[in-house]
PDB file of N, CA and C in Angstrom:
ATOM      1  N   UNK A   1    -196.669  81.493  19.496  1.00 82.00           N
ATOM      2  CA  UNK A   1    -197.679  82.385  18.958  1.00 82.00           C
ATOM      3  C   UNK A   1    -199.059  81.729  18.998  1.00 82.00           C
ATOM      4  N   UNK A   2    -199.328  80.647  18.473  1.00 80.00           N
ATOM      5  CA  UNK A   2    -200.461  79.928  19.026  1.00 80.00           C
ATOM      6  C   UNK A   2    -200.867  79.897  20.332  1.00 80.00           C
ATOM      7  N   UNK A   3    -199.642  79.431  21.132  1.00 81.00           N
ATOM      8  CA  UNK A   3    -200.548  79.606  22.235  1.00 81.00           C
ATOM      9  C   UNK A   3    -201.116  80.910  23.041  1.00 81.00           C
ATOM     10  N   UNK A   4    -200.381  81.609  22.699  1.00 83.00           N
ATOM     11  CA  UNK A   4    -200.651  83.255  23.011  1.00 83.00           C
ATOM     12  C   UNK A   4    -202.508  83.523  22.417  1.00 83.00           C
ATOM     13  N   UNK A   5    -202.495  83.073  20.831  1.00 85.00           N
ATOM     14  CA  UNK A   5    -203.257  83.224  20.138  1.00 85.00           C
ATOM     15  C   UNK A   5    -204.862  82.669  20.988  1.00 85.00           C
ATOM     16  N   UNK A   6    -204.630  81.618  21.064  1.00 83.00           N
ATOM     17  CA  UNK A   6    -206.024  80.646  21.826  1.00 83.00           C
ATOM     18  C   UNK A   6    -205.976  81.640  23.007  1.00 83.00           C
ATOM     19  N   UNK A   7    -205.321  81.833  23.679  1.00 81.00           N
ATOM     20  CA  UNK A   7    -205.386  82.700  25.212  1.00 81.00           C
ATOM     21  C   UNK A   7    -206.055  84.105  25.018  1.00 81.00           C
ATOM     22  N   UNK A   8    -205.632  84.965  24.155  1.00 84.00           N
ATOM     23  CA  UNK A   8    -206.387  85.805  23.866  1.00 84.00           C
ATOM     24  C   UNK A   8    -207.891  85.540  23.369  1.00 84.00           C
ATOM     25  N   UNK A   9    -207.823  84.480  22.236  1.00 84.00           N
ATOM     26  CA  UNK A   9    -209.182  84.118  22.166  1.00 84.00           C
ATOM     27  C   UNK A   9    -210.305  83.665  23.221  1.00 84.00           C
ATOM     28  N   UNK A  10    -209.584  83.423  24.419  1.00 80.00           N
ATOM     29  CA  UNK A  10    -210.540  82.871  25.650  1.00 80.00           C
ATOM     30  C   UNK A  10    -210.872  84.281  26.343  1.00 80.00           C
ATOM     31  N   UNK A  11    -209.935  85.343  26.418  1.00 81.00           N
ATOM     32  CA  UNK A  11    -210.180  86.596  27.095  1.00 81.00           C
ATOM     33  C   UNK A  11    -211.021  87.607  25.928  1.00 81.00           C
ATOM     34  N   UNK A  12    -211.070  87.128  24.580  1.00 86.00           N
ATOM     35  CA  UNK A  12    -212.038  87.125  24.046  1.00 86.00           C
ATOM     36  C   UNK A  12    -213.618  87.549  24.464  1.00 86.00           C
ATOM     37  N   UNK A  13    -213.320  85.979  24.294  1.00 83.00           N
ATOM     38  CA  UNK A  13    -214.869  85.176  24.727  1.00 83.00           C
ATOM     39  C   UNK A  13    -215.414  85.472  25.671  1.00 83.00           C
ATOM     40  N   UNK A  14    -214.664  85.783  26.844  1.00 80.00           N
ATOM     41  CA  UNK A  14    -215.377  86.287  28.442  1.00 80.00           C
ATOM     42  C   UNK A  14    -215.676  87.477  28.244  1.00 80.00           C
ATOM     43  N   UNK A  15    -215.129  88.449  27.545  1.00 83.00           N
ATOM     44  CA  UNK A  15    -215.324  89.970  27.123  1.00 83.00           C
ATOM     45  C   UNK A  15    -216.705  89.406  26.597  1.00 83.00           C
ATOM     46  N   UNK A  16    -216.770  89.033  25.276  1.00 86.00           N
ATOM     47  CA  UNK A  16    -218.238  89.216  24.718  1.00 86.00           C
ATOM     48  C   UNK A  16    -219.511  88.965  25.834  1.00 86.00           C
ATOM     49  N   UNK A  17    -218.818  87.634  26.506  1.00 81.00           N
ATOM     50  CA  UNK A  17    -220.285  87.078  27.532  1.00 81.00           C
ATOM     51  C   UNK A  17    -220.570  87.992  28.190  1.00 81.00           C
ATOM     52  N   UNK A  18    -219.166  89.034  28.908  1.00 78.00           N
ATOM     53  CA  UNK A  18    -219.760  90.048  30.081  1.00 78.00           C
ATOM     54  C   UNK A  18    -220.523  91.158  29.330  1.00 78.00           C
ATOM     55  N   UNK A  19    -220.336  91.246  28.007  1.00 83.00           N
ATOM     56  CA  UNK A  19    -220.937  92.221  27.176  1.00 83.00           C
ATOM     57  C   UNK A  19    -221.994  92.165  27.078  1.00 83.00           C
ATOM     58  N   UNK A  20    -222.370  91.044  26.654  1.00 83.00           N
ATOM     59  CA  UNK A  20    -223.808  90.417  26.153  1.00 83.00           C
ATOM     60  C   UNK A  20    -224.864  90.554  27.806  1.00 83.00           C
ATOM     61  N   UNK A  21    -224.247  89.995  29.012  1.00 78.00           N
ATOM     62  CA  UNK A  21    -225.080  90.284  29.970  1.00 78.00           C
ATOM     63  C   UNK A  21    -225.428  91.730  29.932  1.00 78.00           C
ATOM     64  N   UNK A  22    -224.134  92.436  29.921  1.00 77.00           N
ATOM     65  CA  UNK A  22    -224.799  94.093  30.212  1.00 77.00           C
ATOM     66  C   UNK A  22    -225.592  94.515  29.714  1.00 77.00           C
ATOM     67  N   UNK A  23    -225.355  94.147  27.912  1.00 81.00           N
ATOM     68  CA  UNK A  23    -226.489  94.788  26.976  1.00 81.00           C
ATOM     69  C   UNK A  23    -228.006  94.219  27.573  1.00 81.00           C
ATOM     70  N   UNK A  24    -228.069  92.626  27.517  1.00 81.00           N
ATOM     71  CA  UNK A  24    -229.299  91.982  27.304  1.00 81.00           C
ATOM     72  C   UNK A  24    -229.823  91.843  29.258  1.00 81.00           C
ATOM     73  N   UNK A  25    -229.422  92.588  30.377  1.00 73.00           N
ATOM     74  CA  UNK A  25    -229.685  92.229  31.461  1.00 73.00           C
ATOM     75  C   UNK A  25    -229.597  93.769  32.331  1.00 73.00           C
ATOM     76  N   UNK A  26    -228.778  93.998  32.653  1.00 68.00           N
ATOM     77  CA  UNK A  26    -228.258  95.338  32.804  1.00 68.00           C
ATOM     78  C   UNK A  26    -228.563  96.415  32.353  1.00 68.00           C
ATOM     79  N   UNK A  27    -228.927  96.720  31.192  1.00 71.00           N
ATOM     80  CA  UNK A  27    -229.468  98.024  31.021  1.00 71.00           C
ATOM     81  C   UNK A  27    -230.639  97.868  30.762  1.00 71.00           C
ATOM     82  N   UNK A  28    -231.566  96.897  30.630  1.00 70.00           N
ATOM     83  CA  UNK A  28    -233.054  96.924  30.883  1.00 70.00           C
ATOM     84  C   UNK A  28    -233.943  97.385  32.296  1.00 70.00           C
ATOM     85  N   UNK A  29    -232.773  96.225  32.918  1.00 67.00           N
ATOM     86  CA  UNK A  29    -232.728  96.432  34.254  1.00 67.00           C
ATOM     87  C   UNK A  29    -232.760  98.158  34.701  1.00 67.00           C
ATOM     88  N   UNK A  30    -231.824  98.707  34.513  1.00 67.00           N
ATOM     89  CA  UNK A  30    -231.439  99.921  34.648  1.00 67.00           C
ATOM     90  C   UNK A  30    -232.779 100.849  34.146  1.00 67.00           C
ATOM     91  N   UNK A  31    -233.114 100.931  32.928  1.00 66.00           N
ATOM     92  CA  UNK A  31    -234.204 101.974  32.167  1.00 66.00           C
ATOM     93  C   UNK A  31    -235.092 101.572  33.029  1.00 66.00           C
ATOM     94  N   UNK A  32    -236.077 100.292  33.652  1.00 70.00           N
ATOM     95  CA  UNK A  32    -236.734 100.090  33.600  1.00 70.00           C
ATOM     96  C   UNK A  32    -237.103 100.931  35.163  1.00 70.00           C
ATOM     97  N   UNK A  33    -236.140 100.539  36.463  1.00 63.00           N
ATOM     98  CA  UNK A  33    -236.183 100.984  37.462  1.00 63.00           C
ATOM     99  C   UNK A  33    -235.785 102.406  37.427  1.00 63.00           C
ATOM    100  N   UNK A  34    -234.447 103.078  36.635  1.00 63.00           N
ATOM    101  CA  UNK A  34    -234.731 104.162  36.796  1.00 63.00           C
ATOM    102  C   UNK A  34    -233.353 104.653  38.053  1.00 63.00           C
ATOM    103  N   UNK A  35    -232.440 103.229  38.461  1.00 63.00           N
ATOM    104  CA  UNK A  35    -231.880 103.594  38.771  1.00 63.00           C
ATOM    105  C   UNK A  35    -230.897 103.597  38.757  1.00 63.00           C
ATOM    106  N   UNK A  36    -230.138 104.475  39.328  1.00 63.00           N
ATOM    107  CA  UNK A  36    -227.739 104.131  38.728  1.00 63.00           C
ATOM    108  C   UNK A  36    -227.035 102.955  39.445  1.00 63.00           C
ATOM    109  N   UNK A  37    -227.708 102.722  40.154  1.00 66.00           N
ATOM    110  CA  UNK A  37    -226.424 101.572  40.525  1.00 66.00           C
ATOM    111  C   UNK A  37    -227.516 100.163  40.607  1.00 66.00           C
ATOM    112  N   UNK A  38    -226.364  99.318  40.463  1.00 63.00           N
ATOM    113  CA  UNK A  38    -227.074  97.957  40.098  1.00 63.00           C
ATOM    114  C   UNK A  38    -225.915  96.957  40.533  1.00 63.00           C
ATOM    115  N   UNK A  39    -225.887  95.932  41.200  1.00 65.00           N
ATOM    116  CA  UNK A  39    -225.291  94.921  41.686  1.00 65.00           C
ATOM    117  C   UNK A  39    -225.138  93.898  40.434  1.00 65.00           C
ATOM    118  N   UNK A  40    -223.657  93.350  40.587  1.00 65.00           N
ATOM    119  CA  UNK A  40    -223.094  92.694  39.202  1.00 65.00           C
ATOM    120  C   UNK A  40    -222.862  91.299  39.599  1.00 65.00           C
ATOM    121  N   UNK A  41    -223.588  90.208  39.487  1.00 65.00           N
ATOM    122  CA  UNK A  41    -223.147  89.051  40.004  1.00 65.00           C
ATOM    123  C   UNK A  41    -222.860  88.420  39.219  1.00 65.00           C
ATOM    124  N   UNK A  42    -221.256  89.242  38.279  1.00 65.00           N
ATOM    125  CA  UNK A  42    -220.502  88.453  37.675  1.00 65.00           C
ATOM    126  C   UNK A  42    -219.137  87.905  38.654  1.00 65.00           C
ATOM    127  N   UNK A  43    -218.773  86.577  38.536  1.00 68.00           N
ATOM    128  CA  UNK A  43    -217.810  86.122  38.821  1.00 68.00           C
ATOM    129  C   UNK A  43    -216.246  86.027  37.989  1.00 68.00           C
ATOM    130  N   UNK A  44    -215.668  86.761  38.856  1.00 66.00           N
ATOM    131  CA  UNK A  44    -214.174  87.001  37.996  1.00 66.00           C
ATOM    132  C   UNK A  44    -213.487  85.954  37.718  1.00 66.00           C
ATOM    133  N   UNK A  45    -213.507  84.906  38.674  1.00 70.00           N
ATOM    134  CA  UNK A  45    -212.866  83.352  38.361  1.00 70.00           C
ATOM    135  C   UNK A  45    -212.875  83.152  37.385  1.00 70.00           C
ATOM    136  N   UNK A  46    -214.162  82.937  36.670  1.00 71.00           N
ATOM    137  CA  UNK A  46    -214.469  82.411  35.343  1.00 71.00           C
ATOM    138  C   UNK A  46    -213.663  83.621  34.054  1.00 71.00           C
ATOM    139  N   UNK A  47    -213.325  84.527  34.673  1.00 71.00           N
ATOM    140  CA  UNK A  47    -212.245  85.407  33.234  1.00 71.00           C
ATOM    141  C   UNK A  47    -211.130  84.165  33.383  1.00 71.00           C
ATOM    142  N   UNK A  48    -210.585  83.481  34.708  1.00 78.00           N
ATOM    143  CA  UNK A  48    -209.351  82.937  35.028  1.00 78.00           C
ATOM    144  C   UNK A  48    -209.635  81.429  34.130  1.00 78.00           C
ATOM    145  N   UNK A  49    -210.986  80.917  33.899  1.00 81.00           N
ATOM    146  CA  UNK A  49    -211.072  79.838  33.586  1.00 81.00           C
ATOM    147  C   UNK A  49    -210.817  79.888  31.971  1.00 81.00           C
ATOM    148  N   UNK A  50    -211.114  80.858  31.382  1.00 78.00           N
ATOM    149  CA  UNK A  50    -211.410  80.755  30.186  1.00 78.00           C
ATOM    150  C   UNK A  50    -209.846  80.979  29.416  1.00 78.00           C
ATOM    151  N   UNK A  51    -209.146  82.131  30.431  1.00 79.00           N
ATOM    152  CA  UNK A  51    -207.336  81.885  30.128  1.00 79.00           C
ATOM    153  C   UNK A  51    -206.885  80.977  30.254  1.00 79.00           C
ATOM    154  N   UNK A  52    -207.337  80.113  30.952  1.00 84.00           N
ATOM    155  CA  UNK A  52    -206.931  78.627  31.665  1.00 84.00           C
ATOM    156  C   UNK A  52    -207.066  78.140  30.276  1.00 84.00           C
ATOM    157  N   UNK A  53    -208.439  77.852  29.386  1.00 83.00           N
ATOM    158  CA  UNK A  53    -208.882  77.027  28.537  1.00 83.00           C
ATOM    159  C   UNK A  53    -208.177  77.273  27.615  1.00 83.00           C
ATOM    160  N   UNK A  54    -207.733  78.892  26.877  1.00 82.00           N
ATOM    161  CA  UNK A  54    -206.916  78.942  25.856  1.00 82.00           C
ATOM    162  C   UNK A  54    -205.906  78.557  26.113  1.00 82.00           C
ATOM    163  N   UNK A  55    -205.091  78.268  27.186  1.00 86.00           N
ATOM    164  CA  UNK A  55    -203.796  77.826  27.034  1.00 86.00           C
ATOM    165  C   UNK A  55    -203.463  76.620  27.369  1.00 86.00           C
ATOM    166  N   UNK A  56    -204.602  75.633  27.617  1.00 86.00           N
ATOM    167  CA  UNK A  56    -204.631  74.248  27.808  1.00 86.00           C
ATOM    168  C   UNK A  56    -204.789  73.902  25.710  1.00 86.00           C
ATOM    169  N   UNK A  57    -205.084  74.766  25.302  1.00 86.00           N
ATOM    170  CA  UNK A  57    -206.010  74.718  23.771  1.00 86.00           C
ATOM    171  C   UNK A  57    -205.138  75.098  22.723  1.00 86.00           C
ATOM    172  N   UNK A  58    -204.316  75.913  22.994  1.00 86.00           N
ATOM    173  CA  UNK A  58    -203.212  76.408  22.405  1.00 86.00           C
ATOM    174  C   UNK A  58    -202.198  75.374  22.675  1.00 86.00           C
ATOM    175  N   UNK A  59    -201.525  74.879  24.036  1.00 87.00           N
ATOM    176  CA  UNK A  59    -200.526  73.761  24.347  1.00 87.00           C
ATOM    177  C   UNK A  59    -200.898  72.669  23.240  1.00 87.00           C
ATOM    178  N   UNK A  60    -202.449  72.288  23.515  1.00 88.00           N
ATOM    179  CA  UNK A  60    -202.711  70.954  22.349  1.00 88.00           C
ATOM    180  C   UNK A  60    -202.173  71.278  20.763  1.00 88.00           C
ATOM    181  N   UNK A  61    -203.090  72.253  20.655  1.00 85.00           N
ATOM    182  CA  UNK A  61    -203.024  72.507  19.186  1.00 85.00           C
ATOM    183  C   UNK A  61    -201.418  72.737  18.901  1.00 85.00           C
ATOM    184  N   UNK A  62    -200.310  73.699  19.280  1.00 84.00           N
ATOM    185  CA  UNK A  62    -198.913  73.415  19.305  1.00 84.00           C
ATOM    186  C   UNK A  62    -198.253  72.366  19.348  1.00 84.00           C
ATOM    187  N   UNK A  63    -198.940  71.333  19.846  1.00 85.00           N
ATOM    188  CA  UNK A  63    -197.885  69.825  20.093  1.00 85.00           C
ATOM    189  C   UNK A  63    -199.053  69.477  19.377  1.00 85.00           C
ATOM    190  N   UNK A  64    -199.878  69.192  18.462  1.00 85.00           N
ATOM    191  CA  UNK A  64    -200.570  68.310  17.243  1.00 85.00           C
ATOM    192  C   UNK A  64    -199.912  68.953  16.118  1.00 85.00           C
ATOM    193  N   UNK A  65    -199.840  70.257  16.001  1.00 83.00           N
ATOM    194  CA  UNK A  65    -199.277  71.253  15.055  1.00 83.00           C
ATOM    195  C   UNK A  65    -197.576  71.119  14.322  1.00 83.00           C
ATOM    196  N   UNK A  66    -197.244  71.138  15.247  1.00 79.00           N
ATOM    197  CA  UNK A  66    -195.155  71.524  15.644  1.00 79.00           C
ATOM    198  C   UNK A  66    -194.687  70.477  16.067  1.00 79.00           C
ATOM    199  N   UNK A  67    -195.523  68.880  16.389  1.00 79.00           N
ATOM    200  CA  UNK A  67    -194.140  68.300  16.728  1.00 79.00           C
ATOM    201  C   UNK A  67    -193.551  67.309  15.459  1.00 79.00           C
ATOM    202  N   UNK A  68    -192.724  66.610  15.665  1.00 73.00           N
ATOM    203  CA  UNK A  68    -191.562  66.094  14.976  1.00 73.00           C
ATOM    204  C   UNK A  68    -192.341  64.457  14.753  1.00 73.00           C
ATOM    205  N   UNK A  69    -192.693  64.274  13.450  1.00 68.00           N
ATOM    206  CA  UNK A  69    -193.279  62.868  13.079  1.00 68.00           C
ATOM    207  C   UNK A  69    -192.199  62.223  12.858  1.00 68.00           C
ATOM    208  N   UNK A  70    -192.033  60.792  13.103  1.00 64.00           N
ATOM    209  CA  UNK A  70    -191.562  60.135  12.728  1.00 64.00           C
ATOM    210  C   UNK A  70    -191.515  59.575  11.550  1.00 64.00           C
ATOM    211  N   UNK A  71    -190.397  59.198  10.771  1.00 60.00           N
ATOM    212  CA  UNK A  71    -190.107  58.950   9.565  1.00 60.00           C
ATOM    213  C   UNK A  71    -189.994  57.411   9.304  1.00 60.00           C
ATOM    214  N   UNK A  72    -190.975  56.682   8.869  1.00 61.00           N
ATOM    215  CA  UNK A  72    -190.183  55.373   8.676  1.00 61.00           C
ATOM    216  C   UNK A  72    -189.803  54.874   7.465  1.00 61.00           C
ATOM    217  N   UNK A  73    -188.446  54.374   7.804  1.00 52.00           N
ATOM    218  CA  UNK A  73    -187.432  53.902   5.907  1.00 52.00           C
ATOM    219  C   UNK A  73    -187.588  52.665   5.954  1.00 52.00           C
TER     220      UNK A  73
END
């Protein structure tokens, strides 16, 4: 569940960034010219990197979290 958890949180995060360009880039762009179509030089890789990161992030945090300490008597 953690690691699921961090992974979603990275597909998250790329949601907001592509959000944030549209709002703050993209539709200025758009009102200002006046016109409908507009070229997106977002790169999809980087959605792949950021799944990558939650589940490199989630693996850690699960094995710092869940594993088995040793006991010494």
């Amino acid at each position: 569940m953690l690691i699921l958890f961090f992974i979603a949180l990275g597909a998250f995060a790329r949601h907001q960034e592509v959000r944030r360009y549209f709002i703050k880039v993209v539709r200025p762009a758009l009102l200002t010219n006046g016109t409908t179509r507009f070229v997106y030089p977002i790169d999809p890789v980087n959605f792949v990197y950021y799944i990558l990161g939650g589940l490199v992030a989630g693996c850690f945090f699960s094995f710092v979290l869940l594993r088995k300490r040793k006991i010494n008597s």
